């Protein structure tokens, strides 16, 4: 069979997600008859039934469910390829996606070590690996063992222990350690640190509007109104730089090489593990 066209994938995804031809046609900005014909033609070309139609409903077949997942992946990959290509035609830039609450000392050390042409930019997000795969970031500070590192290359840069950030006058602030179950009983506890810089996180904690867990590197920036208490029932985190192995970019290689040398020099990781 001839290669499928992108619009055929878009048509099918719309119908598969709406499970209603009229709504799918409205979503696509077209009339229903051409859409119905396009899906029927797609099924004939592929030789499989993708949809099960009755007078009252539309359902995905098992083959249709597989094809929907594949179409989404292909379309996301195409969007990412376009974005990376557009960025390649612009002045050099290097976007580093990091977890909210990441210690500024760690970031500063990584940024100081890099002397390439591109100006590094920081993106605070919980979806760091997704930002890589979508082409919105070039590098990400990821957690070995908890983040999905499929199709990523990595190099270790640091080890961090979990600490809870608490207002200094809080009842738990004087404790030698706390547990997650204790933190969950607090009104302003957030399991995931808000997507913002560390300074804003510390301001919210100082105002008594936030309690959260971050890596121990954040303890370097504590203010007089914020206290850090070790969290005993969470494991230490191995931080690494991650990047897509199929993306060739000199700026990425330069940043990774500099970060690896810093990590080895500061003893965060042995030379043979970096």
PDB file of N, CA and C in Angstrom, residues 147-215:
ATOM      1  N   UNK A 147      12.373   8.812  36.983  1.00  0.00           N
ATOM      2  CA  UNK A 147      11.940   9.365  35.702  1.00  0.00           C
ATOM      3  C   UNK A 147      12.021   8.308  34.603  1.00  0.00           C
ATOM      4  N   UNK A 148      11.180   8.460  33.600  1.00  0.00           N
ATOM      5  CA  UNK A 148      11.219   7.572  32.439  1.00  0.00           C
ATOM      6  C   UNK A 148      12.352   8.017  31.525  1.00  0.00           C
ATOM      7  N   UNK A 149      13.417   7.239  31.487  1.00  0.00           N
ATOM      8  CA  UNK A 149      14.607   7.607  30.726  1.00  0.00           C
ATOM      9  C   UNK A 149      14.727   6.834  29.409  1.00  0.00           C
ATOM     10  N   UNK A 150      13.632   6.219  28.985  1.00  0.00           N
ATOM     11  CA  UNK A 150      13.632   5.509  27.715  1.00  0.00           C
ATOM     12  C   UNK A 150      14.056   6.441  26.590  1.00  0.00           C
ATOM     13  N   UNK A 151      14.958   6.004  25.748  1.00  0.00           N
ATOM     14  CA  UNK A 151      15.503   6.719  24.586  1.00  0.00           C
ATOM     15  C   UNK A 151      16.347   7.942  24.949  1.00  0.00           C
ATOM     16  N   UNK A 152      16.707   8.085  26.245  1.00  0.00           N
ATOM     17  CA  UNK A 152      17.553   9.202  26.661  1.00  0.00           C
ATOM     18  C   UNK A 152      18.963   8.714  26.994  1.00  0.00           C
ATOM     19  N   UNK A 153      19.927   9.564  26.732  1.00  0.00           N
ATOM     20  CA  UNK A 153      21.282   9.349  27.229  1.00  0.00           C
ATOM     21  C   UNK A 153      21.425  10.169  28.509  1.00  0.00           C
ATOM     22  N   UNK A 154      22.232   9.703  29.453  1.00  0.00           N
ATOM     23  CA  UNK A 154      22.366  10.404  30.726  1.00  0.00           C
ATOM     24  C   UNK A 154      23.812  10.403  31.206  1.00  0.00           C
ATOM     25  N   UNK A 155      24.106  11.388  32.053  1.00  0.00           N
ATOM     26  CA  UNK A 155      25.374  11.409  32.780  1.00  0.00           C
ATOM     27  C   UNK A 155      25.087  11.928  34.188  1.00  0.00           C
ATOM     28  N   UNK A 156      25.551  11.225  35.197  1.00  0.00           N
ATOM     29  CA  UNK A 156      25.252  11.586  36.587  1.00  0.00           C
ATOM     30  C   UNK A 156      25.989  12.857  36.991  1.00  0.00           C
ATOM     31  N   UNK A 157      25.291  13.682  37.795  1.00  0.00           N
ATOM     32  CA  UNK A 157      25.909  14.939  38.222  1.00  0.00           C
ATOM     33  C   UNK A 157      25.881  15.152  39.736  1.00  0.00           C
ATOM     34  N   UNK A 158      24.981  14.493  40.477  1.00  0.00           N
ATOM     35  CA  UNK A 158      24.922  14.759  41.916  1.00  0.00           C
ATOM     36  C   UNK A 158      24.038  13.737  42.620  1.00  0.00           C
ATOM     37  N   UNK A 159      24.200  13.674  43.935  1.00  0.00           N
ATOM     38  CA  UNK A 159      23.323  12.891  44.810  1.00  0.00           C
ATOM     39  C   UNK A 159      22.659  13.863  45.776  1.00  0.00           C
ATOM     40  N   UNK A 160      21.349  13.696  45.995  1.00  0.00           N
ATOM     41  CA  UNK A 160      20.633  14.581  46.903  1.00  0.00           C
ATOM     42  C   UNK A 160      19.762  13.774  47.855  1.00  0.00           C
ATOM     43  N   UNK A 161      19.663  14.251  49.105  1.00  0.00           N
ATOM     44  CA  UNK A 161      18.739  13.679  50.081  1.00  0.00           C
ATOM     45  C   UNK A 161      17.506  14.573  50.181  1.00  0.00           C
ATOM     46  N   UNK A 162      16.337  13.999  50.468  1.00  0.00           N
ATOM     47  CA  UNK A 162      15.117  14.805  50.538  1.00  0.00           C
ATOM     48  C   UNK A 162      15.025  15.596  51.835  1.00  0.00           C
ATOM     49  N   UNK A 163      14.607  16.853  51.707  1.00  0.00           N
ATOM     50  CA  UNK A 163      14.375  17.704  52.884  1.00  0.00           C
ATOM     51  C   UNK A 163      13.012  18.369  52.738  1.00  0.00           C
ATOM     52  N   UNK A 164      12.359  18.583  53.868  1.00  0.00           N
ATOM     53  CA  UNK A 164      11.082  19.302  53.893  1.00  0.00           C
ATOM     54  C   UNK A 164      11.347  20.764  54.213  1.00  0.00           C
ATOM     55  N   UNK A 165      10.761  21.648  53.428  1.00  0.00           N
ATOM     56  CA  UNK A 165      10.863  23.075  53.696  1.00  0.00           C
ATOM     57  C   UNK A 165       9.664  23.503  54.532  1.00  0.00           C
ATOM     58  N   UNK A 166       9.939  24.078  55.701  1.00  0.00           N
ATOM     59  CA  UNK A 166       8.896  24.459  56.655  1.00  0.00           C
ATOM     60  C   UNK A 166       9.113  25.878  57.149  1.00  0.00           C
ATOM     61  N   UNK A 167       8.035  26.613  57.465  1.00  0.00           N
ATOM     62  CA  UNK A 167       8.216  27.895  58.140  1.00  0.00           C
ATOM     63  C   UNK A 167       8.945  27.679  59.459  1.00  0.00           C
ATOM     64  N   UNK A 168       9.856  28.558  59.812  1.00  0.00           N
ATOM     65  CA  UNK A 168      10.697  28.331  60.989  1.00  0.00           C
ATOM     66  C   UNK A 168       9.883  28.200  62.272  1.00  0.00           C
ATOM     67  N   UNK A 169       8.719  28.829  62.332  1.00  0.00           N
ATOM     68  CA  UNK A 169       7.898  28.755  63.537  1.00  0.00           C
ATOM     69  C   UNK A 169       6.941  27.562  63.533  1.00  0.00           C
ATOM     70  N   UNK A 170       7.012  26.747  62.496  1.00  0.00           N
ATOM     71  CA  UNK A 170       6.106  25.599  62.405  1.00  0.00           C
ATOM     72  C   UNK A 170       6.454  24.559  63.468  1.00  0.00           C
ATOM     73  N   UNK A 171       5.465  23.807  63.899  1.00  0.00           N
ATOM     74  CA  UNK A 171       5.671  22.816  64.954  1.00  0.00           C
ATOM     75  C   UNK A 171       6.652  21.724  64.589  1.00  0.00           C
ATOM     76  N   UNK A 172       6.764  21.398  63.317  1.00  0.00           N
ATOM     77  CA  UNK A 172       7.678  20.342  62.894  1.00  0.00           C
ATOM     78  C   UNK A 172       9.090  20.847  62.616  1.00  0.00           C
ATOM     79  N   UNK A 173       9.269  22.156  62.615  1.00  0.00           N
ATOM     80  CA  UNK A 173      10.562  22.734  62.225  1.00  0.00           C
ATOM     81  C   UNK A 173      11.680  22.400  63.205  1.00  0.00           C
ATOM     82  N   UNK A 174      11.328  22.138  64.448  1.00  0.00           N
ATOM     83  CA  UNK A 174      12.355  21.843  65.458  1.00  0.00           C
ATOM     84  C   UNK A 174      12.686  20.356  65.519  1.00  0.00           C
ATOM     85  N   UNK A 175      12.015  19.549  64.725  1.00  0.00           N
ATOM     86  CA  UNK A 175      12.247  18.105  64.730  1.00  0.00           C
ATOM     87  C   UNK A 175      13.552  17.767  64.029  1.00  0.00           C
ATOM     88  N   UNK A 176      14.162  16.654  64.426  1.00  0.00           N
ATOM     89  CA  UNK A 176      15.374  16.202  63.755  1.00  0.00           C
ATOM     90  C   UNK A 176      15.091  15.560  62.418  1.00  0.00           C
ATOM     91  N   UNK A 177      13.857  15.082  62.249  1.00  0.00           N
ATOM     92  CA  UNK A 177      13.451  14.464  60.995  1.00  0.00           C
ATOM     93  C   UNK A 177      11.933  14.349  60.983  1.00  0.00           C
ATOM     94  N   UNK A 178      11.367  14.215  59.789  1.00  0.00           N
ATOM     95  CA  UNK A 178       9.923  14.038  59.645  1.00  0.00           C
ATOM     96  C   UNK A 178       9.670  12.930  58.624  1.00  0.00           C
ATOM     97  N   UNK A 179       8.418  12.496  58.539  1.00  0.00           N
ATOM     98  CA  UNK A 179       8.015  11.497  57.553  1.00  0.00           C
ATOM     99  C   UNK A 179       6.987  12.123  56.615  1.00  0.00           C
ATOM    100  N   UNK A 180       6.810  11.505  55.473  1.00  0.00           N
ATOM    101  CA  UNK A 180       5.832  12.002  54.506  1.00  0.00           C
ATOM    102  C   UNK A 180       4.424  11.953  55.091  1.00  0.00           C
ATOM    103  N   UNK A 181       4.108  10.905  55.844  1.00  0.00           N
ATOM    104  CA  UNK A 181       2.772  10.798  56.436  1.00  0.00           C
ATOM    105  C   UNK A 181       2.495  11.959  57.374  1.00  0.00           C
ATOM    106  N   UNK A 182       3.522  12.421  58.093  1.00  0.00           N
ATOM    107  CA  UNK A 182       3.338  13.588  58.956  1.00  0.00           C
ATOM    108  C   UNK A 182       3.109  14.852  58.131  1.00  0.00           C
ATOM    109  N   UNK A 183       3.851  14.987  57.046  1.00  0.00           N
ATOM    110  CA  UNK A 183       3.704  16.172  56.200  1.00  0.00           C
ATOM    111  C   UNK A 183       2.331  16.214  55.548  1.00  0.00           C
ATOM    112  N   UNK A 184       1.796  15.065  55.181  1.00  0.00           N
ATOM    113  CA  UNK A 184       0.496  15.022  54.505  1.00  0.00           C
ATOM    114  C   UNK A 184      -0.650  15.490  55.385  1.00  0.00           C
ATOM    115  N   UNK A 185      -0.422  15.545  56.680  1.00  0.00           N
ATOM    116  CA  UNK A 185      -1.456  16.037  57.592  1.00  0.00           C
ATOM    117  C   UNK A 185      -1.494  17.559  57.655  1.00  0.00           C
ATOM    118  N   UNK A 186      -0.506  18.215  57.040  1.00  0.00           N
ATOM    119  CA  UNK A 186      -0.432  19.668  57.072  1.00  0.00           C
ATOM    120  C   UNK A 186      -1.263  20.288  55.942  1.00  0.00           C
ATOM    121  N   UNK A 187      -1.970  21.359  56.257  1.00  0.00           N
ATOM    122  CA  UNK A 187      -2.901  21.988  55.317  1.00  0.00           C
ATOM    123  C   UNK A 187      -2.222  22.446  54.028  1.00  0.00           C
ATOM    124  N   UNK A 188      -1.026  23.006  54.149  1.00  0.00           N
ATOM    125  CA  UNK A 188      -0.384  23.610  52.990  1.00  0.00           C
ATOM    126  C   UNK A 188       0.698  22.718  52.360  1.00  0.00           C
ATOM    127  N   UNK A 189       0.654  21.427  52.709  1.00  0.00           N
ATOM    128  CA  UNK A 189       1.635  20.523  52.118  1.00  0.00           C
ATOM    129  C   UNK A 189       1.277  20.222  50.670  1.00  0.00           C
ATOM    130  N   UNK A 190       2.275  20.299  49.785  1.00  0.00           N
ATOM    131  CA  UNK A 190       2.106  19.927  48.378  1.00  0.00           C
ATOM    132  C   UNK A 190       3.111  18.830  48.046  1.00  0.00           C
ATOM    133  N   UNK A 191       2.587  17.703  47.600  1.00  0.00           N
ATOM    134  CA  UNK A 191       3.429  16.549  47.276  1.00  0.00           C
ATOM    135  C   UNK A 191       4.487  16.904  46.234  1.00  0.00           C
ATOM    136  N   UNK A 192       4.063  17.694  45.236  1.00  0.00           N
ATOM    137  CA  UNK A 192       4.979  18.123  44.183  1.00  0.00           C
ATOM    138  C   UNK A 192       5.241  19.612  44.326  1.00  0.00           C
ATOM    139  N   UNK A 193       6.500  19.969  44.345  1.00  0.00           N
ATOM    140  CA  UNK A 193       6.873  21.372  44.469  1.00  0.00           C
ATOM    141  C   UNK A 193       6.271  22.156  43.306  1.00  0.00           C
ATOM    142  N   UNK A 194       5.675  23.333  43.547  1.00  0.00           N
ATOM    143  CA  UNK A 194       5.073  24.129  42.471  1.00  0.00           C
ATOM    144  C   UNK A 194       6.104  24.475  41.393  1.00  0.00           C
ATOM    145  N   UNK A 195       5.657  24.617  40.134  1.00  0.00           N
ATOM    146  CA  UNK A 195       6.577  24.900  39.022  1.00  0.00           C
ATOM    147  C   UNK A 195       7.057  26.342  39.010  1.00  0.00           C
ATOM    148  N   UNK A 196       8.030  26.633  39.853  1.00  0.00           N
ATOM    149  CA  UNK A 196       8.569  27.993  39.969  1.00  0.00           C
ATOM    150  C   UNK A 196      10.002  27.913  40.476  1.00  0.00           C
ATOM    151  N   UNK A 197      10.693  29.039  40.443  1.00  0.00           N
ATOM    152  CA  UNK A 197      12.055  29.089  40.934  1.00  0.00           C
ATOM    153  C   UNK A 197      12.135  28.915  42.439  1.00  0.00           C
ATOM    154  N   UNK A 198      13.329  28.573  42.938  1.00  0.00           N
ATOM    155  CA  UNK A 198      13.496  28.292  44.358  1.00  0.00           C
ATOM    156  C   UNK A 198      13.209  29.518  45.217  1.00  0.00           C
ATOM    157  N   UNK A 199      13.570  30.707  44.743  1.00  0.00           N
ATOM    158  CA  UNK A 199      13.322  31.911  45.542  1.00  0.00           C
ATOM    159  C   UNK A 199      11.834  32.081  45.840  1.00  0.00           C
ATOM    160  N   UNK A 200      10.994  31.858  44.831  1.00  0.00           N
ATOM    161  CA  UNK A 200       9.553  31.996  45.041  1.00  0.00           C
ATOM    162  C   UNK A 200       9.026  30.895  45.943  1.00  0.00           C
ATOM    163  N   UNK A 201       9.580  29.691  45.815  1.00  0.00           N
ATOM    164  CA  UNK A 201       9.191  28.598  46.707  1.00  0.00           C
ATOM    165  C   UNK A 201       9.489  28.966  48.152  1.00  0.00           C
ATOM    166  N   UNK A 202      10.699  29.474  48.404  1.00  0.00           N
ATOM    167  CA  UNK A 202      11.076  29.856  49.763  1.00  0.00           C
ATOM    168  C   UNK A 202      10.199  30.987  50.295  1.00  0.00           C
ATOM    169  N   UNK A 203       9.830  31.925  49.432  1.00  0.00           N
ATOM    170  CA  UNK A 203       8.948  33.019  49.863  1.00  0.00           C
ATOM    171  C   UNK A 203       7.598  32.469  50.318  1.00  0.00           C
ATOM    172  N   UNK A 204       7.054  31.524  49.572  1.00  0.00           N
ATOM    173  CA  UNK A 204       5.753  30.955  49.935  1.00  0.00           C
ATOM    174  C   UNK A 204       5.834  30.173  51.241  1.00  0.00           C
ATOM    175  N   UNK A 205       6.946  29.453  51.414  1.00  0.00           N
ATOM    176  CA  UNK A 205       7.119  28.712  52.667  1.00  0.00           C
ATOM    177  C   UNK A 205       7.224  29.687  53.834  1.00  0.00           C
ATOM    178  N   UNK A 206       8.007  30.752  53.660  1.00  0.00           N
ATOM    179  CA  UNK A 206       8.192  31.743  54.733  1.00  0.00           C
ATOM    180  C   UNK A 206       6.869  32.386  55.129  1.00  0.00           C
ATOM    181  N   UNK A 207       5.972  32.559  54.162  1.00  0.00           N
ATOM    182  CA  UNK A 207       4.669  33.171  54.430  1.00  0.00           C
ATOM    183  C   UNK A 207       3.665  32.183  55.019  1.00  0.00           C
ATOM    184  N   UNK A 208       4.085  30.933  55.164  1.00  0.00           N
ATOM    185  CA  UNK A 208       3.199  29.929  55.730  1.00  0.00           C
ATOM    186  C   UNK A 208       2.166  29.404  54.773  1.00  0.00           C
ATOM    187  N   UNK A 209       2.402  29.560  53.462  1.00  0.00           N
ATOM    188  CA  UNK A 209       1.431  29.129  52.455  1.00  0.00           C
ATOM    189  C   UNK A 209       1.878  27.882  51.706  1.00  0.00           C
ATOM    190  N   UNK A 210       3.014  27.322  52.092  1.00  0.00           N
ATOM    191  CA  UNK A 210       3.516  26.150  51.378  1.00  0.00           C
ATOM    192  C   UNK A 210       4.434  25.330  52.268  1.00  0.00           C
ATOM    193  N   UNK A 211       4.281  24.009  52.198  1.00  0.00           N
ATOM    194  CA  UNK A 211       5.211  23.041  52.767  1.00  0.00           C
ATOM    195  C   UNK A 211       5.447  22.011  51.675  1.00  0.00           C
ATOM    196  N   UNK A 212       6.694  21.728  51.375  1.00  0.00           N
ATOM    197  CA  UNK A 212       6.979  20.792  50.287  1.00  0.00           C
ATOM    198  C   UNK A 212       8.332  20.138  50.501  1.00  0.00           C
ATOM    199  N   UNK A 213       8.633  19.136  49.692  1.00  0.00           N
ATOM    200  CA  UNK A 213       9.897  18.400  49.786  1.00  0.00           C
ATOM    201  C   UNK A 213      10.740  18.701  48.556  1.00  0.00           C
ATOM    202  N   UNK A 214      12.018  19.012  48.789  1.00  0.00           N
ATOM    203  CA  UNK A 214      12.953  19.309  47.703  1.00  0.00           C
ATOM    204  C   UNK A 214      14.261  18.559  47.979  1.00  0.00           C
ATOM    205  N   UNK A 215      15.203  18.672  47.053  1.00  0.00           N
ATOM    206  CA  UNK A 215      16.506  18.059  47.245  1.00  0.00           C
ATOM    207  C   UNK A 215      17.360  18.863  48.209  1.00  0.00           C
TER     208      UNK A 215
END
